[in-house]
Amino acid sequence: MEHGAHHGQHAETGHTGHHDHADHTTPAAHTGHDSHTGHPHHGGHHGHGGTVSWSMAARATLHCLTGCAIGEILGMVIGTALGWGNMATMALAIALAFLFGYTLTLRSVLKAGVGLGTALRVAFAADTLSIAVMELIDNGVIALWPGAMDATLADLLFWGALALSLAAAFALTTPVNKWMIGRGKGHAVVHQYH
């Protein structure tokens, strides 16, 4: 029996074959497809928390930490060298940490050939929460460490407190980045442009 006749016979008996399926060209037909977790190519950066490795989160945090550390150290060095007060020095360090953190991400996204406006939006989306958490922890450790705020560049306490505060910031920001990447936010946004 030819395929056309066979298909017609099924239609007459009420067995309409594939015609019973919903029309997949309408948005309503895709209501069951909101979650793509079952698709292997949707894992990694855009999956849910369980699909994001700690090493991926650590790399994103290290990227952020690099910019933050450059800004922090530069701000502290400038403020201390100029004899600024603690608050002014800390404000400069935080501002420079954000600046350098955004700049590193901006540079990597611009390499993908996107416009400056798009690159800026990606950098802000990727790094704002991560840098904010990092700065809160980092400066919190320095502020609470006895004598650290008054230490000079020549003091071992200055560098010891800075190193410990950056290590604490890294350790506590990594889970935040893991959570964000698992939900398609933070550095997951940056990876779309790599």
PDB file of C-alpha atoms in Angstrom, residues 1-136:
ATOM      1  CA  MET A   1       0.000   0.000   0.000  1.00  0.00           C
ATOM      2  CA  GLU A   2       1.330   3.388  -0.879  1.00  0.00           C
ATOM      3  CA  HIS A   3       2.185   5.872   1.906  1.00  0.00           C
ATOM      4  CA  GLY A   4      -0.526   8.383   0.851  1.00  0.00           C
ATOM      5  CA  ALA A   5      -3.303   5.781   0.865  1.00  0.00           C
ATOM      6  CA  HIS A   6      -2.073   4.351   4.146  1.00  0.00           C
ATOM      7  CA  HIS A   7      -2.118   7.806   5.755  1.00  0.00           C
ATOM      8  CA  GLY A   8      -5.622   8.458   4.409  1.00  0.00           C
ATOM      9  CA  GLN A   9      -6.889   5.183   5.851  1.00  0.00           C
ATOM     10  CA  HIS A  10      -5.635   6.155   9.301  1.00  0.00           C
ATOM     11  CA  ALA A  11      -7.327   9.539   8.996  1.00  0.00           C
ATOM     12  CA  GLU A  12     -10.683   7.885   8.170  1.00  0.00           C
ATOM     13  CA  THR A  13     -10.535   5.551  11.166  1.00  0.00           C
ATOM     14  CA  GLY A  14      -9.940   8.428  13.545  1.00  0.00           C
ATOM     15  CA  HIS A  15      -6.226   7.756  13.984  1.00  0.00           C
ATOM     16  CA  THR A  16      -4.809  11.040  12.802  1.00  0.00           C
ATOM     17  CA  GLY A  17      -1.194  10.268  13.597  1.00  0.00           C
ATOM     18  CA  HIS A  18       0.934  13.334  14.084  1.00  0.00           C
ATOM     19  CA  HIS A  19      -1.950  15.778  13.571  1.00  0.00           C
ATOM     20  CA  ASP A  20      -2.988  15.263  17.216  1.00  0.00           C
ATOM     21  CA  HIS A  21       0.175  17.009  18.379  1.00  0.00           C
ATOM     22  CA  ALA A  22       0.010  20.693  19.273  1.00  0.00           C
ATOM     23  CA  ASP A  23       1.123  23.202  16.699  1.00  0.00           C
ATOM     24  CA  HIS A  24       4.696  23.930  17.827  1.00  0.00           C
ATOM     25  CA  THR A  25       4.795  27.244  16.014  1.00  0.00           C
ATOM     26  CA  THR A  26       2.672  28.964  18.684  1.00  0.00           C
ATOM     27  CA  PRO A  27       4.154  30.199  21.966  1.00  0.00           C
ATOM     28  CA  ALA A  28       1.460  28.340  23.924  1.00  0.00           C
ATOM     29  CA  ALA A  29       2.720  25.051  22.524  1.00  0.00           C
ATOM     30  CA  HIS A  30       6.051  25.618  24.189  1.00  0.00           C
ATOM     31  CA  THR A  31       4.790  26.032  27.738  1.00  0.00           C
ATOM     32  CA  GLY A  32       6.263  22.697  28.728  1.00  0.00           C
ATOM     33  CA  HIS A  33       9.668  23.670  27.402  1.00  0.00           C
ATOM     34  CA  ASP A  34      10.453  26.494  29.812  1.00  0.00           C
ATOM     35  CA  SER A  35      13.054  24.389  31.580  1.00  0.00           C
ATOM     36  CA  HIS A  36      15.862  23.193  29.325  1.00  0.00           C
ATOM     37  CA  THR A  37      17.725  21.346  32.044  1.00  0.00           C
ATOM     38  CA  GLY A  38      17.163  18.042  30.283  1.00  0.00           C
ATOM     39  CA  HIS A  39      19.089  19.225  27.229  1.00  0.00           C
ATOM     40  CA  PRO A  40      22.806  18.521  27.514  1.00  0.00           C
ATOM     41  CA  HIS A  41      23.808  21.637  25.565  1.00  0.00           C
ATOM     42  CA  HIS A  42      22.083  23.865  28.106  1.00  0.00           C
ATOM     43  CA  GLY A  43      24.317  22.844  30.989  1.00  0.00           C
ATOM     44  CA  GLY A  44      27.464  24.610  32.081  1.00  0.00           C
ATOM     45  CA  HIS A  45      27.140  28.356  32.442  1.00  0.00           C
ATOM     46  CA  HIS A  46      23.379  28.597  31.997  1.00  0.00           C
ATOM     47  CA  GLY A  47      22.158  25.551  33.867  1.00  0.00           C
ATOM     48  CA  HIS A  48      21.107  25.358  37.469  1.00  0.00           C
ATOM     49  CA  GLY A  49      23.391  25.477  40.502  1.00  0.00           C
ATOM     50  CA  GLY A  50      24.290  21.785  40.370  1.00  0.00           C
ATOM     51  CA  THR A  51      25.768  21.980  36.851  1.00  0.00           C
ATOM     52  CA  VAL A  52      28.284  24.709  37.694  1.00  0.00           C
ATOM     53  CA  SER A  53      31.639  23.420  38.892  1.00  0.00           C
ATOM     54  CA  TRP A  54      33.486  24.998  41.791  1.00  0.00           C
ATOM     55  CA  SER A  55      36.510  25.475  39.520  1.00  0.00           C
ATOM     56  CA  MET A  56      34.400  27.520  37.092  1.00  0.00           C
ATOM     57  CA  ALA A  57      33.137  29.677  39.974  1.00  0.00           C
ATOM     58  CA  ALA A  58      36.679  30.001  41.338  1.00  0.00           C
ATOM     59  CA  ARG A  59      37.986  31.170  37.940  1.00  0.00           C
ATOM     60  CA  ALA A  60      35.254  33.821  37.727  1.00  0.00           C
ATOM     61  CA  THR A  61      36.043  34.948  41.287  1.00  0.00           C
ATOM     62  CA  LEU A  62      39.779  35.016  40.586  1.00  0.00           C
ATOM     63  CA  HIS A  63      39.124  37.179  37.528  1.00  0.00           C
ATOM     64  CA  CYS A  64      37.157  39.599  39.717  1.00  0.00           C
ATOM     65  CA  LEU A  65      39.704  39.402  42.507  1.00  0.00           C
ATOM     66  CA  THR A  66      42.530  40.359  40.150  1.00  0.00           C
ATOM     67  CA  GLY A  67      40.849  43.640  39.218  1.00  0.00           C
ATOM     68  CA  CYS A  68      39.806  44.265  42.829  1.00  0.00           C
ATOM     69  CA  ALA A  69      43.300  43.572  44.165  1.00  0.00           C
ATOM     70  CA  ILE A  70      44.923  45.930  41.657  1.00  0.00           C
ATOM     71  CA  GLY A  71      42.442  48.679  42.557  1.00  0.00           C
ATOM     72  CA  GLU A  72      42.631  48.005  46.309  1.00  0.00           C
ATOM     73  CA  ILE A  73      46.405  48.032  46.464  1.00  0.00           C
ATOM     74  CA  LEU A  74      46.718  51.064  44.199  1.00  0.00           C
ATOM     75  CA  GLY A  75      44.113  52.963  46.219  1.00  0.00           C
ATOM     76  CA  MET A  76      45.756  52.103  49.542  1.00  0.00           C
ATOM     77  CA  VAL A  77      49.215  52.964  48.223  1.00  0.00           C
ATOM     78  CA  ILE A  78      48.062  56.330  46.804  1.00  0.00           C
ATOM     79  CA  GLY A  79      46.011  57.232  49.890  1.00  0.00           C
ATOM     80  CA  THR A  80      48.721  56.198  52.325  1.00  0.00           C
ATOM     81  CA  ALA A  81      51.504  57.875  50.330  1.00  0.00           C
ATOM     82  CA  LEU A  82      49.520  61.136  50.197  1.00  0.00           C
ATOM     83  CA  GLY A  83      48.777  60.964  53.915  1.00  0.00           C
ATOM     84  CA  TRP A  84      45.015  60.770  53.422  1.00  0.00           C
ATOM     85  CA  GLY A  85      42.724  59.714  56.253  1.00  0.00           C
ATOM     86  CA  ASN A  86      41.398  56.150  56.542  1.00  0.00           C
ATOM     87  CA  MET A  87      37.975  56.880  55.057  1.00  0.00           C
ATOM     88  CA  ALA A  88      39.311  58.771  52.036  1.00  0.00           C
ATOM     89  CA  THR A  89      41.895  56.053  51.370  1.00  0.00           C
ATOM     90  CA  MET A  90      39.287  53.308  51.667  1.00  0.00           C
ATOM     91  CA  ALA A  91      36.879  55.187  49.363  1.00  0.00           C
ATOM     92  CA  LEU A  92      39.606  55.549  46.735  1.00  0.00           C
ATOM     93  CA  ALA A  93      40.552  51.864  47.068  1.00  0.00           C
ATOM     94  CA  ILE A  94      36.913  50.763  46.611  1.00  0.00           C
ATOM     95  CA  ALA A  95      36.397  53.073  43.605  1.00  0.00           C
ATOM     96  CA  LEU A  96      39.564  51.783  41.941  1.00  0.00           C
ATOM     97  CA  ALA A  97      38.618  48.171  42.724  1.00  0.00           C
ATOM     98  CA  PHE A  98      35.354  48.607  40.820  1.00  0.00           C
ATOM     99  CA  LEU A  99      37.128  50.452  38.004  1.00  0.00           C
ATOM    100  CA  PHE A 100      39.789  47.772  37.502  1.00  0.00           C
ATOM    101  CA  GLY A 101      37.301  44.934  38.014  1.00  0.00           C
ATOM    102  CA  TYR A 102      35.026  46.300  35.286  1.00  0.00           C
ATOM    103  CA  THR A 103      37.984  47.129  33.033  1.00  0.00           C
ATOM    104  CA  LEU A 104      39.306  43.541  32.979  1.00  0.00           C
ATOM    105  CA  THR A 105      35.868  42.181  32.021  1.00  0.00           C
ATOM    106  CA  LEU A 106      35.318  44.985  29.519  1.00  0.00           C
ATOM    107  CA  ARG A 107      38.589  44.169  27.804  1.00  0.00           C
ATOM    108  CA  SER A 108      37.737  40.479  27.400  1.00  0.00           C
ATOM    109  CA  VAL A 109      34.218  41.220  26.090  1.00  0.00           C
ATOM    110  CA  LEU A 110      35.447  43.861  23.617  1.00  0.00           C
ATOM    111  CA  LYS A 111      37.767  41.221  22.126  1.00  0.00           C
ATOM    112  CA  ALA A 112      34.623  39.402  20.962  1.00  0.00           C
ATOM    113  CA  GLY A 113      33.916  42.346  18.672  1.00  0.00           C
ATOM    114  CA  VAL A 114      30.840  43.790  20.396  1.00  0.00           C
ATOM    115  CA  GLY A 115      30.173  47.512  20.735  1.00  0.00           C
ATOM    116  CA  LEU A 116      31.273  49.514  23.765  1.00  0.00           C
ATOM    117  CA  GLY A 117      27.693  50.001  25.001  1.00  0.00           C
ATOM    118  CA  THR A 118      26.997  46.263  24.979  1.00  0.00           C
ATOM    119  CA  ALA A 119      30.377  45.518  26.551  1.00  0.00           C
ATOM    120  CA  LEU A 120      29.710  47.999  29.376  1.00  0.00           C
ATOM    121  CA  ARG A 121      26.287  46.434  30.075  1.00  0.00           C
ATOM    122  CA  VAL A 122      27.857  42.956  30.157  1.00  0.00           C
ATOM    123  CA  ALA A 123      30.639  44.089  32.507  1.00  0.00           C
ATOM    124  CA  PHE A 124      28.170  45.752  34.899  1.00  0.00           C
ATOM    125  CA  ALA A 125      25.888  42.699  34.856  1.00  0.00           C
ATOM    126  CA  ALA A 126      28.781  40.279  35.340  1.00  0.00           C
ATOM    127  CA  ASP A 127      30.774  42.010  38.031  1.00  0.00           C
ATOM    128  CA  THR A 128      28.710  44.405  40.134  1.00  0.00           C
ATOM    129  CA  LEU A 129      27.460  41.957  42.773  1.00  0.00           C
ATOM    130  CA  SER A 130      30.723  40.004  42.821  1.00  0.00           C
ATOM    131  CA  ILE A 131      32.875  43.124  43.328  1.00  0.00           C
ATOM    132  CA  ALA A 132      30.444  44.545  45.905  1.00  0.00           C
ATOM    133  CA  VAL A 133      30.551  41.349  48.000  1.00  0.00           C
ATOM    134  CA  MET A 134      34.326  41.172  47.629  1.00  0.00           C
ATOM    135  CA  GLU A 135      34.819  44.792  48.701  1.00  0.00           C
ATOM    136  CA  LEU A 136      32.470  44.420  51.649  1.00  0.00           C
TER     137      LEU A 136
END
